[in-house]
PDB file of C-alpha atoms and ligand atoms in Angstrom:
ATOM      1  CA  MET W  13     -25.115  -3.364   1.675  1.00 58.00           C
ATOM      2  CA  ALA W  14     -23.762  -3.972   5.080  1.00 63.00           C
ATOM      3  CA  THR W  15     -25.090  -7.144   6.862  1.00 72.00           C
ATOM      4  CA  GLU W  16     -24.503  -7.909  10.772  1.00 73.00           C
ATOM      5  CA  GLY W  17     -22.939 -11.198  11.261  1.00 88.00           C
ATOM      6  CA  THR W  18     -20.756 -11.120   8.173  1.00 94.00           C
ATOM      7  CA  GLN W  19     -17.773 -13.318   7.926  1.00 97.00           C
ATOM      8  CA  PRO W  20     -14.881 -10.858   8.206  1.00 98.00           C
ATOM      9  CA  LYS W  21     -12.270 -10.705   5.334  1.00 98.00           C
ATOM     10  CA  LEU W  22      -9.032  -9.270   4.974  1.00 98.00           C
ATOM     11  CA  ILE W  23      -6.392  -8.552   2.290  1.00 98.00           C
ATOM     12  CA  ILE W  24      -3.112  -6.793   2.535  1.00 98.00           C
ATOM     13  CA  HIS W  25      -0.159  -5.888   0.306  1.00 97.00           C
ATOM     14  CA  GLY W  26       3.480  -5.124   0.607  1.00 95.00           C
ATOM     15  CA  GLY W  27       4.077  -3.716  -2.763  1.00 92.00           C
ATOM     16  CA  ALA W  28       4.690  -5.056  -6.213  1.00 88.00           C
ATOM     17  CA  GLY W  29       7.888  -5.623  -8.156  1.00 76.00           C
ATOM     18  CA  SER W  30       9.481  -7.410 -11.090  1.00 69.00           C
ATOM     19  CA  SER W  31      10.299 -10.761  -9.450  1.00 65.00           C
ATOM     20  CA  LEU W  32      11.766 -12.382  -6.425  1.00 63.00           C
ATOM     21  CA  LYS W  33      15.370 -13.777  -6.957  1.00 55.00           C
ATOM     22  CA  GLY W  34      14.941 -16.800  -4.790  1.00 45.00           C
ATOM     23  CA  LYS W  35      12.450 -18.941  -2.806  1.00 41.00           C
ATOM     24  CA  GLY W  36      14.145 -17.808   0.385  1.00 55.00           C
ATOM     25  CA  GLY W  37      13.117 -14.270  -0.509  1.00 76.00           C
ATOM     26  CA  ALA W  38       9.418 -15.152  -1.117  1.00 84.00           C
ATOM     27  CA  GLU W  39       9.296 -17.171   2.050  1.00 89.00           C
ATOM     28  CA  ALA W  40      10.628 -14.309   4.035  1.00 89.00           C
ATOM     29  CA  VAL W  41       8.113 -11.770   2.642  1.00 91.00           C
ATOM     30  CA  ARG W  42       5.438 -14.423   3.036  1.00 94.00           C
ATOM     31  CA  GLN W  43       6.088 -14.901   6.809  1.00 95.00           C
ATOM     32  CA  SER W  44       6.098 -11.028   7.264  1.00 95.00           C
ATOM     33  CA  LEU W  45       2.670 -10.794   5.326  1.00 97.00           C
ATOM     34  CA  TYR W  46       1.110 -13.761   7.232  1.00 98.00           C
ATOM     35  CA  SER W  47       1.995 -12.563  10.600  1.00 98.00           C
ATOM     36  CA  VAL W  48       0.160  -9.124   9.854  1.00 98.00           C
ATOM     37  CA  VAL W  49      -2.819 -10.982   8.256  1.00 98.00           C
ATOM     38  CA  GLU W  50      -3.051 -13.147  11.487  1.00 98.00           C
ATOM     39  CA  ASP W  51      -3.002 -10.169  13.709  1.00 98.00           C
ATOM     40  CA  ALA W  52      -5.326  -7.976  11.851  1.00 98.00           C
ATOM     41  CA  TYR W  53      -7.755 -10.746  11.074  1.00 98.00           C
ATOM     42  CA  ALA W  54      -7.818 -11.793  14.816  1.00 98.00           C
ATOM     43  CA  LEU W  55      -8.991  -8.184  15.555  1.00 98.00           C
ATOM     44  CA  LEU W  56     -11.777  -8.605  13.073  1.00 98.00           C
ATOM     45  CA  LEU W  57     -12.741 -11.807  14.655  1.00 98.00           C
ATOM     46  CA  ALA W  58     -12.827 -10.008  18.084  1.00 98.00           C
ATOM     47  CA  GLY W  59     -15.263  -7.485  16.679  1.00 97.00           C
ATOM     48  CA  ALA W  60     -13.173  -4.644  15.706  1.00 98.00           C
ATOM     49  CA  SER W  61     -14.307  -2.388  12.850  1.00 98.00           C
ATOM     50  CA  ALA W  62     -12.811  -2.473   9.403  1.00 98.00           C
ATOM     51  CA  SER W  63     -11.063   0.799  10.068  1.00 98.00           C
ATOM     52  CA  GLU W  64      -9.524  -0.531  13.233  1.00 98.00           C
ATOM     53  CA  ALA W  65      -8.158  -3.669  11.552  1.00 98.00           C
ATOM     54  CA  VAL W  66      -6.764  -1.539   8.601  1.00 99.00           C
ATOM     55  CA  ILE W  67      -4.952   0.787  10.976  1.00 98.00           C
ATOM     56  CA  ARG W  68      -3.558  -2.074  12.932  1.00 98.00           C
ATOM     57  CA  GLY W  69      -2.397  -3.771   9.798  1.00 98.00           C
ATOM     58  CA  CYS W  70      -0.928  -0.689   8.217  1.00 98.00           C
ATOM     59  CA  GLN W  71       0.891  -0.048  11.610  1.00 98.00           C
ATOM     60  CA  LEU W  72       2.489  -3.429  11.568  1.00 98.00           C
ATOM     61  CA  LEU W  73       3.533  -3.021   7.867  1.00 98.00           C
ATOM     62  CA  GLU W  74       4.916   0.356   8.790  1.00 98.00           C
ATOM     63  CA  ASP W  75       6.882  -1.035  11.655  1.00 97.00           C
ATOM     64  CA  ASP W  76       8.481  -3.738   9.364  1.00 95.00           C
ATOM     65  CA  PRO W  77      11.656  -2.379   7.788  1.00 93.00           C
ATOM     66  CA  ARG W  78      11.474  -4.704   5.000  1.00 90.00           C
ATOM     67  CA  PHE W  79       8.556  -2.596   3.445  1.00 93.00           C
ATOM     68  CA  ASN W  80       8.576   0.822   2.009  1.00 94.00           C
ATOM     69  CA  ALA W  81       6.470   2.625   4.502  1.00 97.00           C
ATOM     70  CA  GLY W  82       7.062   4.002   8.086  1.00 97.00           C
ATOM     71  CA  ILE W  83      10.391   2.438   9.050  1.00 96.00           C
ATOM     72  CA  GLY W  84      12.336   1.218   6.066  1.00 93.00           C
ATOM     73  CA  SER W  85      10.859   4.048   3.833  1.00 95.00           C
ATOM     74  CA  VAL W  86      12.947   5.064   0.737  1.00 93.00           C
ATOM     75  CA  LEU W  87      14.827   8.214   0.495  1.00 94.00           C
ATOM     76  CA  GLN W  88      13.878  11.008  -1.912  1.00 94.00           C
ATOM     77  CA  SER W  89      16.468  12.587  -4.162  1.00 91.00           C
ATOM     78  CA  ASP W  90      17.617  14.956  -1.487  1.00 94.00           C
ATOM     79  CA  GLY W  91      18.332  12.214   0.868  1.00 95.00           C
ATOM     80  CA  GLN W  92      15.237  12.821   3.119  1.00 96.00           C
ATOM     81  CA  ILE W  93      12.284  10.572   3.860  1.00 97.00           C
ATOM     82  CA  ARG W  94       8.766  11.975   3.056  1.00 97.00           C
ATOM     83  CA  MET W  95       5.817   9.574   3.728  1.00 98.00           C
ATOM     84  CA  SER W  96       2.136   9.521   2.672  1.00 98.00           C
ATOM     85  CA  ALA W  97      -0.758   7.723   4.039  1.00 98.00           C
ATOM     86  CA  ALA W  98      -4.493   7.597   3.708  1.00 98.00           C
ATOM     87  CA  LEU W  99      -7.397   6.032   5.397  1.00 99.00           C
ATOM     88  CA  MET W 100     -10.918   5.515   3.945  1.00 98.00           C
ATOM     89  CA  ASP W 101     -13.796   4.475   5.960  1.00 98.00           C
ATOM     90  CA  GLY W 102     -16.461   2.815   3.470  1.00 98.00           C
ATOM     91  CA  LEU W 103     -19.261   3.369   5.913  1.00 96.00           C
ATOM     92  CA  LYS W 104     -18.789   7.018   6.313  1.00 97.00           C
ATOM     93  CA  GLN W 105     -17.265   7.257   2.787  1.00 98.00           C
ATOM     94  CA  ARG W 106     -14.631   9.485   4.310  1.00 98.00           C
ATOM     95  CA  PHE W 107     -11.123  10.038   3.103  1.00 98.00           C
ATOM     96  CA  SER W 108      -8.348  11.402   5.204  1.00 98.00           C
ATOM     97  CA  GLY W 109      -4.592  11.361   4.930  1.00 98.00           C
ATOM     98  CA  VAL W 110      -1.125  12.991   5.074  1.00 98.00           C
ATOM     99  CA  ILE W 111       1.239  13.906   2.319  1.00 98.00           C
ATOM    100  CA  ASN W 112       5.013  14.145   2.532  1.00 98.00           C
ATOM    101  CA  VAL W 113       5.243  13.820   6.351  1.00 98.00           C
ATOM    102  CA  SER W 114       8.713  13.325   7.838  1.00 96.00           C
ATOM    103  CA  ARG W 115       9.650  11.942  11.402  1.00 94.00           C
ATOM    104  CA  ALA W 116       6.466  10.121  12.098  1.00 96.00           C
ATOM    105  CA  GLN W 117       6.559   6.398  13.194  1.00 97.00           C
ATOM    106  CA  HIS W 118       3.063   5.655  11.897  1.00 98.00           C
ATOM    107  CA  PRO W 119       1.716   8.044   9.087  1.00 98.00           C
ATOM    108  CA  ILE W 120      -1.472   5.916   9.048  1.00 98.00           C
ATOM    109  CA  GLY W 121      -2.111   7.130  12.678  1.00 98.00           C
ATOM    110  CA  LEU W 122      -2.132  10.758  11.458  1.00 98.00           C
ATOM    111  CA  ALA W 123      -4.664   9.733   8.774  1.00 98.00           C
ATOM    112  CA  GLU W 124      -6.643   8.031  11.511  1.00 98.00           C
ATOM    113  CA  PHE W 125      -6.708  11.327  13.574  1.00 98.00           C
ATOM    114  CA  LEU W 126      -7.848  13.325  10.640  1.00 98.00           C
ATOM    115  CA  GLN W 127     -10.828  11.038  10.016  1.00 98.00           C
ATOM    116  CA  SER W 128     -12.739  13.186  12.526  1.00 98.00           C
ATOM    117  CA  ALA W 129     -11.068  16.540  11.646  1.00 98.00           C
ATOM    118  CA  GLN W 130     -12.597  19.318   9.712  1.00 97.00           C
ATOM    119  CA  ASP W 131      -9.489  19.541   7.362  1.00 98.00           C
ATOM    120  CA  ARG W 132      -8.813  16.031   6.386  1.00 98.00           C
ATOM    121  CA  VAL W 133      -5.798  15.976   4.075  1.00 98.00           C
ATOM    122  CA  LEU W 134      -2.563  17.707   5.331  1.00 98.00           C
ATOM    123  CA  SER W 135       0.644  18.178   3.396  1.00 97.00           C
ATOM    124  CA  ASP W 136       4.098  18.500   4.737  1.00 94.00           C
ATOM    125  CA  HIS W 137       4.074  21.686   7.111  1.00 96.00           C
ATOM    126  CA  GLY W 138       0.569  20.884   8.147  1.00 97.00           C
ATOM    127  CA  ALA W 139       1.241  17.273   8.810  1.00 96.00           C
ATOM    128  CA  ALA W 140       4.434  18.450  10.798  1.00 96.00           C
ATOM    129  CA  GLU W 141       2.252  20.805  12.862  1.00 97.00           C
ATOM    130  CA  LEU W 142      -0.134  17.997  13.529  1.00 97.00           C
ATOM    131  CA  LEU W 143       2.688  15.846  14.882  1.00 96.00           C
ATOM    132  CA  ARG W 144       3.514  18.614  17.262  1.00 96.00           C
ATOM    133  CA  GLU W 145      -0.093  19.178  18.372  1.00 96.00           C
ATOM    134  CA  LEU W 146      -0.477  15.457  18.962  1.00 96.00           C
ATOM    135  CA  GLN W 147       2.736  15.552  20.989  1.00 96.00           C
ATOM    136  CA  LEU W 148       4.068  12.516  19.175  1.00 94.00           C
ATOM    137  CA  PRO W 149       7.824  12.103  19.659  1.00 92.00           C
ATOM    138  CA  PRO W 150       9.910  12.700  16.603  1.00 90.00           C
ATOM    139  CA  PHE W 151      10.862   9.399  14.962  1.00 96.00           C
ATOM    140  CA  ASP W 152      13.546   8.878  12.370  1.00 96.00           C
ATOM    141  CA  PRO W 153      12.230   6.080  10.061  1.00 96.00           C
ATOM    142  CA  MET W 154      15.532   5.802   8.157  1.00 95.00           C
ATOM    143  CA  THR W 155      17.403   2.441   8.053  1.00 94.00           C
ATOM    144  CA  GLU W 156      21.072   1.941   7.195  1.00 92.00           C
ATOM    145  CA  LEU W 157      19.955  -0.240   4.203  1.00 90.00           C
ATOM    146  CA  ARG W 158      17.765   2.504   2.714  1.00 91.00           C
ATOM    147  CA  LEU W 159      20.597   5.060   3.374  1.00 92.00           C
ATOM    148  CA  GLN W 160      23.075   2.728   1.572  1.00 91.00           C
ATOM    149  CA  GLU W 161      20.726   2.270  -1.294  1.00 87.00           C
ATOM    150  CA  TRP W 162      20.390   6.135  -1.772  1.00 89.00           C
ATOM    151  CA  ILE W 163      24.231   6.729  -1.612  1.00 90.00           C
ATOM    152  CA  GLN W 164      24.582   3.945  -4.379  1.00 86.00           C
ATOM    153  CA  GLU W 165      21.932   5.558  -6.398  1.00 82.00           C
ATOM    154  CA  ARG W 166      23.508   9.151  -5.948  1.00 82.00           C
ATOM    155  CA  GLN W 167      26.690   7.771  -7.414  1.00 81.00           C
ATOM    156  CA  GLY W 168      24.789   6.576 -10.382  1.00 70.00           C
ATOM    157  CA  ASN W 169      23.100  10.050 -10.553  1.00 67.00           C
ATOM    158  CA  PHE W 170      19.583   8.671  -9.660  1.00 65.00           C
ATOM    159  CA  THR W 171      18.960   6.937 -12.980  1.00 65.00           C
ATOM    160  CA  ARG W 172      16.480   4.306 -11.592  1.00 62.00           C
ATOM    161  CA  ARG W 173      12.770   5.097 -11.662  1.00 56.00           C
ATOM    162  CA  MET W 174      12.072   3.836  -8.051  1.00 60.00           C
ATOM    163  CA  ALA W 175      13.865   2.481  -5.113  1.00 61.00           C
ATOM    164  CA  ASP W 176      13.703  -1.295  -4.254  1.00 58.00           C
ATOM    165  CA  ILE W 177      10.419  -2.439  -3.117  1.00 55.00           C
ATOM    166  CA  VAL W 178      11.840  -4.392  -0.084  1.00 59.00           C
ATOM    167  CA  ALA W 179      15.026  -3.673   1.672  1.00 55.00           C
ATOM    168  CA  VAL W 180      17.845  -5.792   0.465  1.00 45.00           C
ATOM    169  CA  ASP W 181      19.740  -7.157   3.557  1.00 43.00           C
ATOM    170  CA  PRO W 182      19.930  -9.186   5.613  1.00 39.00           C
ATOM    171  CA  VAL W 183      18.326 -11.618   3.247  1.00 38.00           C
ATOM    172  CA  PRO W 184      20.053 -10.916  -0.103  1.00 39.00           C
ATOM    173  CA  GLU W 185      17.520 -13.089  -2.053  1.00 37.00           C
ATOM    174  CA  LEU W 186      14.937 -10.443  -1.352  1.00 42.00           C
ATOM    175  CA  VAL W 187      16.473  -8.053  -4.017  1.00 44.00           C
ATOM    176  CA  PHE W 188      14.188  -7.916  -7.029  1.00 44.00           C
ATOM    177  CA  GLN W 189      15.639  -8.949 -10.297  1.00 39.00           C
ATOM    178  CA  ASP W 190      16.094  -6.703 -13.334  1.00 38.00           C
ATOM    179  CA  GLU W 191      17.768  -3.472 -12.053  1.00 37.00           C
ATOM    180  CA  SER W 192      16.626  -1.690 -15.239  1.00 32.00           C
ATOM    181  CA  THR W 193      12.888  -1.942 -14.373  1.00 33.00           C
ATOM    182  CA  ALA W 194      11.108   0.063 -11.771  1.00 39.00           C
ATOM    183  CA  ARG W 195      10.342  -1.048  -8.097  1.00 51.00           C
ATOM    184  CA  ARG W 196       7.057  -0.388  -6.677  1.00 58.00           C
ATOM    185  CA  GLY W 197       6.757  -0.208  -2.784  1.00 78.00           C
ATOM    186  CA  THR W 198       3.917   0.739  -0.744  1.00 91.00           C
ATOM    187  CA  ILE W 199       1.762  -1.094   1.893  1.00 97.00           C
ATOM    188  CA  GLY W 200      -1.954  -1.275   2.103  1.00 98.00           C
ATOM    189  CA  VAL W 201      -4.803  -3.139   3.967  1.00 98.00           C
ATOM    190  CA  VAL W 202      -8.465  -3.581   2.958  1.00 98.00           C
ATOM    191  CA  ALA W 203     -10.915  -5.152   5.344  1.00 98.00           C
ATOM    192  CA  LEU W 204     -14.486  -6.226   5.785  1.00 98.00           C
ATOM    193  CA  ASP W 205     -15.768  -6.452   9.369  1.00 98.00           C
ATOM    194  CA  SER W 206     -18.588  -8.409  11.050  1.00 98.00           C
ATOM    195  CA  ALA W 207     -20.944  -5.618  10.666  1.00 98.00           C
ATOM    196  CA  GLY W 208     -20.431  -5.758   6.814  1.00 98.00           C
ATOM    197  CA  HIS W 209     -18.487  -2.416   6.586  1.00 98.00           C
ATOM    198  CA  LEU W 210     -15.506  -1.859   4.535  1.00 98.00           C
ATOM    199  CA  ALA W 211     -12.280   0.225   5.056  1.00 99.00           C
ATOM    200  CA  ALA W 212      -8.893   0.729   3.029  1.00 99.00           C
ATOM    201  CA  GLY W 213      -5.518   2.177   4.238  1.00 99.00           C
ATOM    202  CA  THR W 214      -2.384   2.770   2.195  1.00 98.00           C
ATOM    203  CA  SER W 215       1.035   4.079   3.417  1.00 98.00           C
ATOM    204  CA  THR W 216       4.239   4.628   1.420  1.00 98.00           C
ATOM    205  CA  GLY W 217       7.549   6.334   1.410  1.00 96.00           C
ATOM    206  CA  GLY W 218       6.982   7.104  -2.090  1.00 95.00           C
ATOM    207  CA  LYS W 219       8.951   5.990  -5.190  1.00 91.00           C
ATOM    208  CA  GLY W 220      12.375   6.729  -3.922  1.00 90.00           C
ATOM    209  CA  PHE W 221      14.913   9.246  -5.401  1.00 90.00           C
ATOM    210  CA  GLU W 222      11.992  11.562  -6.495  1.00 92.00           C
ATOM    211  CA  ARG W 223      11.936  15.272  -6.680  1.00 92.00           C
ATOM    212  CA  ILE W 224      11.153  17.267  -3.564  1.00 94.00           C
ATOM    213  CA  GLY W 225       7.503  18.063  -3.581  1.00 94.00           C
ATOM    214  CA  ARG W 226       6.364  15.003  -5.587  1.00 96.00           C
ATOM    215  CA  VAL W 227       2.956  13.813  -4.421  1.00 97.00           C
ATOM    216  CA  SER W 228       2.250   9.916  -4.137  1.00 97.00           C
ATOM    217  CA  ASP W 229      -1.066   8.517  -5.301  1.00 98.00           C
ATOM    218  CA  SER W 230      -1.284   6.793  -1.877  1.00 98.00           C
ATOM    219  CA  ALA W 231      -2.870   9.681  -0.226  1.00 97.00           C
ATOM    220  CA  MET W 232      -5.213  10.368  -3.011  1.00 98.00           C
ATOM    221  CA  PRO W 233      -8.505   8.578  -3.944  1.00 98.00           C
ATOM    222  CA  ALA W 234      -6.665   7.330  -6.859  1.00 98.00           C
ATOM    223  CA  GLY W 235      -4.554   5.070  -4.632  1.00 98.00           C
ATOM    224  CA  ASN W 236      -6.928   4.403  -1.732  1.00 98.00           C
ATOM    225  CA  TYR W 237     -10.695   4.399  -1.931  1.00 98.00           C
ATOM    226  CA  ALA W 238     -13.776   2.756  -0.120  1.00 98.00           C
ATOM    227  CA  THR W 239     -17.606   2.938  -0.277  1.00 98.00           C
ATOM    228  CA  ALA W 240     -20.193   0.859   1.317  1.00 98.00           C
ATOM    229  CA  GLU W 241     -19.938  -1.518  -1.695  1.00 98.00           C
ATOM    230  CA  ALA W 242     -16.265  -1.862  -2.278  1.00 98.00           C
ATOM    231  CA  ALA W 243     -12.753  -0.861  -0.977  1.00 98.00           C
ATOM    232  CA  VAL W 244      -9.400  -0.829  -2.934  1.00 98.00           C
ATOM    233  CA  SER W 245      -5.696  -0.001  -2.009  1.00 98.00           C
ATOM    234  CA  CYS W 246      -3.118   0.349  -4.690  1.00 98.00           C
ATOM    235  CA  THR W 247       0.676   0.000  -5.224  1.00 96.00           C
ATOM    236  CA  GLY W 248       3.081   0.686  -8.117  1.00 94.00           C
ATOM    237  CA  ILE W 249       4.088   3.750  -9.953  1.00 94.00           C
ATOM    238  CA  GLY W 250       2.078   6.550  -8.535  1.00 96.00           C
ATOM    239  CA  GLU W 251       1.719   8.501 -11.659  1.00 96.00           C
ATOM    240  CA  ASP W 252       0.267   5.380 -13.478  1.00 96.00           C
ATOM    241  CA  ILE W 253      -2.308   4.956 -10.658  1.00 97.00           C
ATOM    242  CA  ILE W 254      -3.174   8.571 -10.831  1.00 98.00           C
ATOM    243  CA  ASP W 255      -3.763   8.487 -14.540  1.00 98.00           C
ATOM    244  CA  GLU W 256      -6.098   5.611 -14.289  1.00 98.00           C
ATOM    245  CA  CYS W 257      -7.558   6.829 -10.929  1.00 98.00           C
ATOM    246  CA  LEU W 258      -7.276   3.110 -10.184  1.00 98.00           C
ATOM    247  CA  ALA W 259      -8.887   2.716  -6.674  1.00 98.00           C
ATOM    248  CA  ALA W 260     -11.872   4.886  -7.217  1.00 98.00           C
ATOM    249  CA  ARG W 261     -12.303   3.704 -10.888  1.00 98.00           C
ATOM    250  CA  ILE W 262     -12.613   0.077  -9.488  1.00 98.00           C
ATOM    251  CA  VAL W 263     -14.719   0.871  -6.520  1.00 98.00           C
ATOM    252  CA  VAL W 264     -17.261   3.229  -8.624  1.00 98.00           C
ATOM    253  CA  ARG W 265     -17.563   0.420 -11.093  1.00 98.00           C
ATOM    254  CA  VAL W 266     -18.821  -1.971  -8.106  1.00 98.00           C
ATOM    255  CA  THR W 267     -21.004   0.825  -6.732  1.00 97.00           C
ATOM    256  CA  ASP W 268     -22.534   0.997 -10.239  1.00 97.00           C
ATOM    257  CA  GLY W 269     -23.316  -2.595 -10.092  1.00 97.00           C
ATOM    258  CA  LEU W 270     -20.335  -4.429 -11.733  1.00 98.00           C
ATOM    259  CA  PRO W 271     -19.102  -7.543  -9.707  1.00 97.00           C
ATOM    260  CA  LEU W 272     -15.769  -6.867  -7.980  1.00 97.00           C
ATOM    261  CA  LEU W 273     -13.838  -9.374 -10.024  1.00 95.00           C
ATOM    262  CA  SER W 274     -15.173  -7.869 -13.297  1.00 96.00           C
ATOM    263  CA  ALA W 275     -14.324  -4.387 -12.173  1.00 97.00           C
ATOM    264  CA  PHE W 276     -10.752  -5.678 -11.545  1.00 96.00           C
ATOM    265  CA  GLU W 277     -10.617  -7.322 -14.772  1.00 95.00           C
ATOM    266  CA  ARG W 278     -11.857  -4.534 -16.912  1.00 96.00           C
ATOM    267  CA  SER W 279      -9.683  -2.055 -15.165  1.00 97.00           C
ATOM    268  CA  PHE W 280      -6.492  -4.169 -15.393  1.00 95.00           C
ATOM    269  CA  THR W 281      -7.224  -4.916 -19.031  1.00 94.00           C
ATOM    270  CA  GLU W 282      -7.457  -1.149 -19.797  1.00 95.00           C
ATOM    271  CA  ALA W 283      -4.336  -0.630 -17.874  1.00 94.00           C
ATOM    272  CA  GLN W 284      -2.460  -3.187 -19.723  1.00 90.00           C
ATOM    273  CA  GLN W 285      -3.385  -1.529 -22.852  1.00 93.00           C
ATOM    274  CA  ARG W 286      -1.764   1.625 -21.627  1.00 95.00           C
ATOM    275  CA  GLN W 287       1.451  -0.345 -20.401  1.00 93.00           C
ATOM    276  CA  ARG W 288       0.725   0.801 -16.673  1.00 94.00           C
ATOM    277  CA  ASP W 289       2.808  -0.552 -13.804  1.00 92.00           C
ATOM    278  CA  PHE W 290       0.996  -1.311 -10.650  1.00 93.00           C
ATOM    279  CA  GLY W 291      -1.058  -3.610  -8.569  1.00 95.00           C
ATOM    280  CA  ALA W 292      -4.147  -3.446  -6.460  1.00 97.00           C
ATOM    281  CA  ILE W 293      -6.101  -5.334  -3.744  1.00 97.00           C
ATOM    282  CA  GLY W 294      -9.788  -5.148  -3.004  1.00 98.00           C
ATOM    283  CA  LEU W 295     -12.912  -6.383  -1.221  1.00 98.00           C
ATOM    284  CA  ASP W 296     -16.657  -6.002  -1.598  1.00 98.00           C
ATOM    285  CA  ALA W 297     -19.494  -5.948   0.714  1.00 98.00           C
ATOM    286  CA  THR W 298     -20.393  -9.510  -0.141  1.00 97.00           C
ATOM    287  CA  GLY W 299     -16.957 -10.442   0.903  1.00 97.00           C
ATOM    288  CA  THR W 300     -15.336 -11.255  -2.425  1.00 97.00           C
ATOM    289  CA  ILE W 301     -11.580 -10.748  -2.215  1.00 97.00           C
ATOM    290  CA  ALA W 302      -9.686  -9.704  -5.430  1.00 96.00           C
ATOM    291  CA  TRP W 303      -6.377  -8.464  -6.531  1.00 96.00           C
ATOM    292  CA  GLY W 304      -4.965  -7.331  -9.847  1.00 95.00           C
ATOM    293  CA  ASN W 305      -1.361  -7.050 -11.096  1.00 92.00           C
ATOM    294  CA  ALA W 306       0.087  -5.123 -13.940  1.00 91.00           C
ATOM    295  CA  SER W 307       3.771  -5.438 -12.513  1.00 87.00           C
ATOM    296  CA  GLY W 308       5.715  -8.640 -12.365  1.00 82.00           C
ATOM    297  CA  ILE W 309       4.628  -9.770  -8.978  1.00 87.00           C
ATOM    298  CA  LEU W 310       2.280  -8.468  -6.335  1.00 92.00           C
ATOM    299  CA  LEU W 311       3.145  -9.042  -2.637  1.00 93.00           C
ATOM    300  CA  ALA W 312      -0.390  -9.740  -1.305  1.00 96.00           C
ATOM    301  CA  ALA W 313      -1.824 -11.850   1.413  1.00 97.00           C
ATOM    302  CA  TYR W 314      -5.309 -12.505   2.542  1.00 97.00           C
ATOM    303  CA  HIS W 315      -7.685 -14.327   4.966  1.00 97.00           C
ATOM    304  CA  ASN W 316     -10.766 -15.522   3.294  1.00 96.00           C
ATOM    305  CA  GLY W 317     -12.459 -16.621   6.573  1.00 96.00           C
ATOM    306  CA  GLU W 318     -11.167 -20.096   6.254  1.00 96.00           C
ATOM    307  CA  GLN W 319      -7.607 -19.886   5.588  1.00 96.00           C
ATOM    308  CA  ILE W 320      -4.801 -17.496   4.681  1.00 97.00           C
ATOM    309  CA  GLY W 321      -3.392 -17.335   1.074  1.00 96.00           C
ATOM    310  CA  ASP W 322      -1.134 -15.197  -1.082  1.00 95.00           C
ATOM    311  CA  THR W 323      -0.362 -14.070  -4.607  1.00 93.00           C
ATOM    312  CA  LEU W 324       3.512 -14.413  -4.303  1.00 90.00           C
ATOM    313  CA  ASP W 325       3.866 -17.344  -6.711  1.00 85.00           C
ATOM    314  CA  ILE W 326       1.485 -15.737  -9.253  1.00 82.00           C
ATOM    315  CA  SER W 327       3.001 -13.967 -12.155  1.00 69.00           C
ATOM    316  CA  ARG W 328       2.039 -11.207 -14.344  1.00 61.00           C
ATOM    317  CA  GLU W 329       0.657 -13.602 -16.896  1.00 56.00           C
ATOM    318  CA  LYS W 330      -2.251 -14.030 -14.530  1.00 60.00           C
ATOM    319  CA  THR W 331      -3.556 -10.356 -14.136  1.00 66.00           C
ATOM    320  CA  PHE W 332      -6.222 -10.585 -11.644  1.00 66.00           C
ATOM    321  CA  GLY W 333      -7.918 -13.148  -9.394  1.00 69.00           C
ATOM    322  CA  VAL W 334      -9.847 -13.880  -6.320  1.00 72.00           C
ATOM    323  CA  GLY W 335      -8.840 -14.938  -2.943  1.00 68.00           C
TER     324      GLY W 335
HETATM  325  N1  LIG S  84       2.569   4.174  -5.121  1.00 74.64           N
HETATM  326  C1  LIG S  84       3.569   4.843  -4.412  1.00 74.64           C
HETATM  327  C2  LIG S  84       4.123   5.976  -5.105  1.00 74.64           C
HETATM  328  O1  LIG S  84       4.220   6.105  -6.315  1.00 74.64           O
HETATM  329  O2  LIG S  84       4.383   6.953  -4.397  1.00 74.64           O
END
């Protein structure tokens, strides 16, 4: 339960993938993630709530064209970008989100607004209407790299399961290896504030090349969930995450008394038996940081109150861990 004077904790992710080609690639991703961790963790130290730090972290990741959320989102099969995002405040145990919104700079900002609305999850038309109501200027999140990726994929008749997790250029080493396997891009932030409250946020451009109308896990409790006891954000193949109801599964296990690491261990052991393809990050109210990885590599970084660490050099053989 919440305790005033808690040491704040933070963990973020920029997706999961098969593997990074070169050390240069890992270093560039690490720098991006660390700068977001530093910024959002400083907010927590200054007394911001977990939700405020989560929103800030998500916005920064949405602003980084390297990651598949906000600017730099992948294109769907018809060449359009449709993004989804969710915010869950653990203290209020309240979920809000947008599904398949276009022309927004910060989908997480819409989820933030919806936290205090009567109707808390809006899909395409409703989300577009909300953008207009809030008088947010239309924003085109498409980048040249994502467009080129889509054009290439169109020539191959959309045979890949997902788009690249991180945008390819100008750092060629950032391409994930093994073109035959899926790529899993999403961003997420989980925070514990100094009042002992938790929050989780997740934002994505989706899988890339998907059918129009496909709904991502990121704006469902399967992909993003928080209570007073634990908070989790997921990344990976949305359909796998939904089938496991992963974020809610882990959080409910903690709420029912299982330690966070055991909840990750059990959930990822089950997931591997079913050949799932995803990763997750989480925190509990005691400040335990945990992550799980059923893909090749999880792009996660955290601040444990003493230092920043990351999971970039940890391969699939180590399925879960603590920060
Ligand atoms: N996890 C992101 C998606 O599948 O849409």
